[in-house]
Amino acid sequence: MVKQPQTFDAWYVKSSYQDFVKQEGVPLYEGSALEDLAALPLGDWERRGGKAAYTRLGEQEIYNLQLVEIPPKAELKPERHMYDAVMYVMNGRGATAVWQPGEPKQTIEWEEGSLLAIPLNAWHQEFNSSGSEPCRMLFGTNMAQVINLYRNLDFVFNNEFCFRDRYSFEMQDYFSGKGKHWNLRLYETNFIPDIRRLTLDPYPERGNRTSIMRLAMSNTSIGMHVMSASEGTYVTAHRHDARAHVIVIEGQGYELLFMPGEEKSRRKVRTSPYAVVAPRTNEFHQHFNTGKGDYKMLAFRGSGLRYGSGRNYNPALTAQDKDPYSKYGFKIAYAREDPSIREDYYRELAKNNIPHRLEPVEQSGG
Ligand SMILES: [Fe+2]
C-alpha cells in the first residue's frame, strides 16, 4: 500500500531540480554573484565521471549553470538530454564528440574561450586532451526549468526523440565556426573558437564605447551575448526578470547590484574572469571597467534570440528607448543615475592610474 503523506510539507515537492542536484551528489551554489567559477570547489561526479557542481542564482530555477572539470587524459561518459546546453571553456583544452543516433560522430576541438552549443537531445561526450592539466568548463542551461517541468529524469536523460531538424550530420559545416552576421549586433553560429576575440558591434545606447554581439547558436532557445565596456568606461544600469547570467571573460572591474530606489545601499562585487552575476528580478545591474584594455562579459540572456514566445522583441525596452528614461524605468541613463555612482567610478580608476573616457554627463545619451 502507498503510504499517504501526513502533512502538506511531506506532500509538496519544492524543487525537482534541487532533488536532482542532491542525487548527483555534488554542490549547489546559490546567491546572485560568485567570485570565480574557475576556482569553485566541485564534487566527484559519479554519473559522468570527472567533477561537477550546479548553481541556483538570482533566486530562480529557469536557467542554471553546470560546472564541470575533467582530469588530465580523462573523458566524461556520453549523455543526451532534453534541455539546451551551451558550453564555455574556462581553462584547458579538449574536444567534444556530437552525434545523432545512427549518424557518424563529429568532433569539435576547443580551448579556453571556446563557446559550443550542444543541439537539443543530441549525444555528446567531452574529452580532456591534455596529459597534465585538468580542463574546466561551464554549461549555461535551462535544465532547472526542464527538470521542474517534467519531473521525470528518464524522460529528460533517456529520451529516444531525435531533433534532426535542429542538427544532423548532413548539415554541412555545422561546427566549422563559419557564422552569419545577420545584421547589426546579431550573429548566428554553432561554435566560436574564442569569444574573447569575437568582433563586436557598437552599442552606444548602453554607454560610451560599449559594444555587443548577440548570439543565436545551434537552434537552441538560449539567447546569449558578448558585451565589452572599453577601458575607462562603464555601462548604464538596467533591470529585467531573473534568469540572465553575466560571466566576466576578460579584464578587471566591478558590478553594482541594487533594487530600484536603493542605490545608496548598492552592492559592489569585484570581478575578473571567471566571476558570474545573476541579478534577481528587477535588480538593477551595472558593469564597470577599472582595468587596462576591455572588460568583456558573456551573458546568458533571459530569452532566446531567434525563437521568441509570440510577443514583439523586448517591447518594454523599445518603448523605453523612445522616451527620456524615467529614473526607475528599465534603464537608468547616465544623466539620471545617482551622481555618487560615477564619482565612485572615477576614484576607482584613479587608484589604477587609468584616465576615464566618458563624455560629461550632460552630453551623454543612453
Ligand atoms: Fe541584464
Short mmCIF file of N, CA and C in Angstrom, two decimals, residues 272-330:
data_model
loop_
_atom_site.label_atom_id
_atom_site.label_comp_id
_atom_site.label_asym_id
_atom_site.label_seq_id
_atom_site.Cartn_x
_atom_site.Cartn_y
_atom_site.Cartn_z
N SER A 272 36.64 39.69 -12.07
CA SER A 272 37.66 39.38 -13.07
C SER A 272 37.24 38.00 -13.60
N PRO A 273 37.88 37.50 -14.65
CA PRO A 273 37.48 36.16 -15.11
C PRO A 273 37.69 35.12 -14.00
N TYR A 274 36.82 34.22 -13.68
CA TYR A 274 35.51 34.00 -14.22
C TYR A 274 34.45 34.20 -13.15
N ALA A 275 34.17 35.47 -12.87
CA ALA A 275 33.08 35.81 -11.94
C ALA A 275 31.75 35.70 -12.68
N VAL A 276 30.68 35.47 -11.92
CA VAL A 276 29.33 35.48 -12.52
C VAL A 276 28.41 36.33 -11.66
N VAL A 277 27.53 37.07 -12.33
CA VAL A 277 26.48 37.84 -11.65
C VAL A 277 25.16 37.43 -12.28
N ALA A 278 24.19 37.08 -11.45
CA ALA A 278 22.85 36.72 -11.94
C ALA A 278 21.83 37.49 -11.11
N PRO A 279 21.44 38.69 -11.58
CA PRO A 279 20.57 39.56 -10.78
C PRO A 279 19.20 38.93 -10.53
N ARG A 280 18.63 39.29 -9.38
CA ARG A 280 17.27 38.88 -9.06
C ARG A 280 16.29 39.69 -9.91
N THR A 281 15.01 39.29 -9.93
CA THR A 281 14.02 40.02 -10.71
C THR A 281 14.01 41.48 -10.27
N ASN A 282 14.10 42.38 -11.27
CA ASN A 282 14.08 43.83 -11.04
C ASN A 282 15.31 44.40 -10.38
N GLU A 283 16.31 43.60 -10.13
CA GLU A 283 17.53 44.12 -9.51
C GLU A 283 18.37 44.80 -10.60
N PHE A 284 18.62 46.10 -10.43
CA PHE A 284 19.49 46.80 -11.38
C PHE A 284 20.89 46.22 -11.31
N HIS A 285 21.54 46.16 -12.47
CA HIS A 285 22.94 45.73 -12.51
C HIS A 285 23.68 46.59 -13.50
N GLN A 286 24.95 46.79 -13.23
CA GLN A 286 25.73 47.77 -13.98
C GLN A 286 27.19 47.34 -14.00
N HIS A 287 27.81 47.42 -15.18
CA HIS A 287 29.17 46.89 -15.38
C HIS A 287 30.20 48.01 -15.47
N PHE A 288 31.31 47.89 -14.75
CA PHE A 288 32.35 48.93 -14.67
C PHE A 288 33.71 48.34 -15.02
N ASN A 289 34.41 48.97 -15.95
CA ASN A 289 35.76 48.54 -16.32
C ASN A 289 36.76 49.39 -15.53
N THR A 290 37.57 48.76 -14.70
CA THR A 290 38.57 49.53 -13.94
C THR A 290 40.00 49.15 -14.33
N GLY A 291 40.16 48.28 -15.31
CA GLY A 291 41.50 47.78 -15.64
C GLY A 291 42.00 48.30 -16.98
N LYS A 292 43.11 47.75 -17.40
CA LYS A 292 43.68 48.06 -18.72
C LYS A 292 42.92 47.25 -19.77
N GLY A 293 42.67 47.85 -20.91
CA GLY A 293 42.02 47.11 -22.00
C GLY A 293 40.53 46.93 -21.76
N ASP A 294 39.93 46.04 -22.54
CA ASP A 294 38.47 45.86 -22.49
C ASP A 294 38.04 45.05 -21.26
N TYR A 295 36.80 45.25 -20.88
CA TYR A 295 36.15 44.44 -19.84
C TYR A 295 35.04 43.70 -20.58
N LYS A 296 35.19 42.37 -20.69
CA LYS A 296 34.24 41.61 -21.53
C LYS A 296 33.44 40.62 -20.73
N MET A 297 32.19 40.46 -21.16
CA MET A 297 31.27 39.57 -20.47
C MET A 297 30.56 38.68 -21.47
N LEU A 298 30.31 37.44 -21.04
CA LEU A 298 29.41 36.55 -21.77
C LEU A 298 28.12 36.50 -20.97
N ALA A 299 26.99 36.79 -21.63
CA ALA A 299 25.71 36.75 -20.91
C ALA A 299 24.81 35.67 -21.49
N PHE A 300 24.26 34.85 -20.60
CA PHE A 300 23.11 34.01 -20.97
C PHE A 300 21.91 34.89 -20.68
N ARG A 301 21.15 35.23 -21.71
CA ARG A 301 20.08 36.21 -21.59
C ARG A 301 18.78 35.57 -21.14
N GLY A 302 17.84 36.45 -20.77
CA GLY A 302 16.56 35.95 -20.27
C GLY A 302 15.71 35.25 -21.31
N SER A 303 15.92 35.54 -22.59
CA SER A 303 15.10 34.90 -23.61
C SER A 303 15.95 34.60 -24.83
N GLY A 304 15.41 33.73 -25.68
CA GLY A 304 16.11 33.37 -26.90
C GLY A 304 16.14 34.53 -27.87
N LEU A 305 16.94 34.38 -28.94
CA LEU A 305 17.02 35.47 -29.91
C LEU A 305 16.16 35.19 -31.12
N ARG A 306 16.30 33.98 -31.67
CA ARG A 306 15.53 33.67 -32.87
C ARG A 306 14.15 33.16 -32.51
N TYR A 307 14.09 32.37 -31.44
CA TYR A 307 12.83 31.71 -31.10
C TYR A 307 12.20 32.41 -29.92
N GLY A 308 11.21 33.24 -30.22
CA GLY A 308 10.56 34.03 -29.20
C GLY A 308 9.35 33.32 -28.64
N SER A 309 8.53 34.06 -27.93
CA SER A 309 7.33 33.46 -27.34
C SER A 309 6.09 34.21 -27.80
N GLY A 310 6.15 34.78 -29.00
CA GLY A 310 4.95 35.35 -29.58
C GLY A 310 4.75 36.83 -29.36
N ARG A 311 5.62 37.43 -28.60
CA ARG A 311 5.47 38.87 -28.42
C ARG A 311 6.60 39.56 -29.18
N ASN A 312 6.42 40.87 -29.37
CA ASN A 312 7.48 41.61 -30.04
C ASN A 312 8.72 41.57 -29.19
N TYR A 313 9.87 41.67 -29.84
CA TYR A 313 11.11 41.59 -29.12
C TYR A 313 11.21 42.70 -28.09
N ASN A 314 11.24 42.31 -26.85
CA ASN A 314 11.51 43.22 -25.74
C ASN A 314 10.78 44.57 -25.83
N PRO A 315 9.43 44.55 -25.90
CA PRO A 315 8.69 45.79 -26.13
C PRO A 315 8.92 46.83 -25.04
N ALA A 316 9.14 46.39 -23.82
CA ALA A 316 9.33 47.35 -22.74
C ALA A 316 10.56 48.20 -23.00
N LEU A 317 11.62 47.55 -23.45
CA LEU A 317 12.85 48.29 -23.70
C LEU A 317 12.67 49.23 -24.88
N THR A 318 11.94 48.79 -25.90
CA THR A 318 11.75 49.61 -27.08
C THR A 318 11.00 50.89 -26.71
N ALA A 319 9.93 50.74 -25.94
CA ALA A 319 9.17 51.91 -25.51
C ALA A 319 10.07 52.83 -24.68
N GLN A 320 10.87 52.20 -23.86
CA GLN A 320 11.76 52.97 -23.00
C GLN A 320 12.76 53.77 -23.83
N ASP A 321 13.25 53.16 -24.91
CA ASP A 321 14.25 53.83 -25.74
C ASP A 321 13.71 55.10 -26.38
N LYS A 322 12.39 55.14 -26.64
CA LYS A 322 11.81 56.30 -27.33
C LYS A 322 11.61 57.46 -26.38
N ASP A 323 11.64 57.20 -25.14
CA ASP A 323 11.34 58.19 -24.12
C ASP A 323 12.61 58.60 -23.38
N PRO A 324 12.62 59.82 -22.84
CA PRO A 324 13.68 60.04 -21.86
C PRO A 324 13.54 58.96 -20.78
N TYR A 325 14.58 58.36 -20.36
CA TYR A 325 14.45 57.27 -19.40
C TYR A 325 13.94 57.80 -18.07
N SER A 326 12.93 57.17 -17.57
CA SER A 326 12.47 57.53 -16.24
C SER A 326 13.49 56.94 -15.28
N LYS A 327 13.60 57.53 -14.13
CA LYS A 327 14.68 57.09 -13.24
C LYS A 327 14.59 55.60 -12.93
N TYR A 328 13.38 55.11 -12.74
CA TYR A 328 13.26 53.69 -12.43
C TYR A 328 12.54 52.94 -13.54
N GLY A 329 12.84 53.33 -14.78
CA GLY A 329 12.40 52.53 -15.91
C GLY A 329 13.29 51.29 -15.99
N PHE A 330 13.41 50.76 -17.20
CA PHE A 330 14.21 49.54 -17.34
C PHE A 330 15.69 49.83 -17.43
#
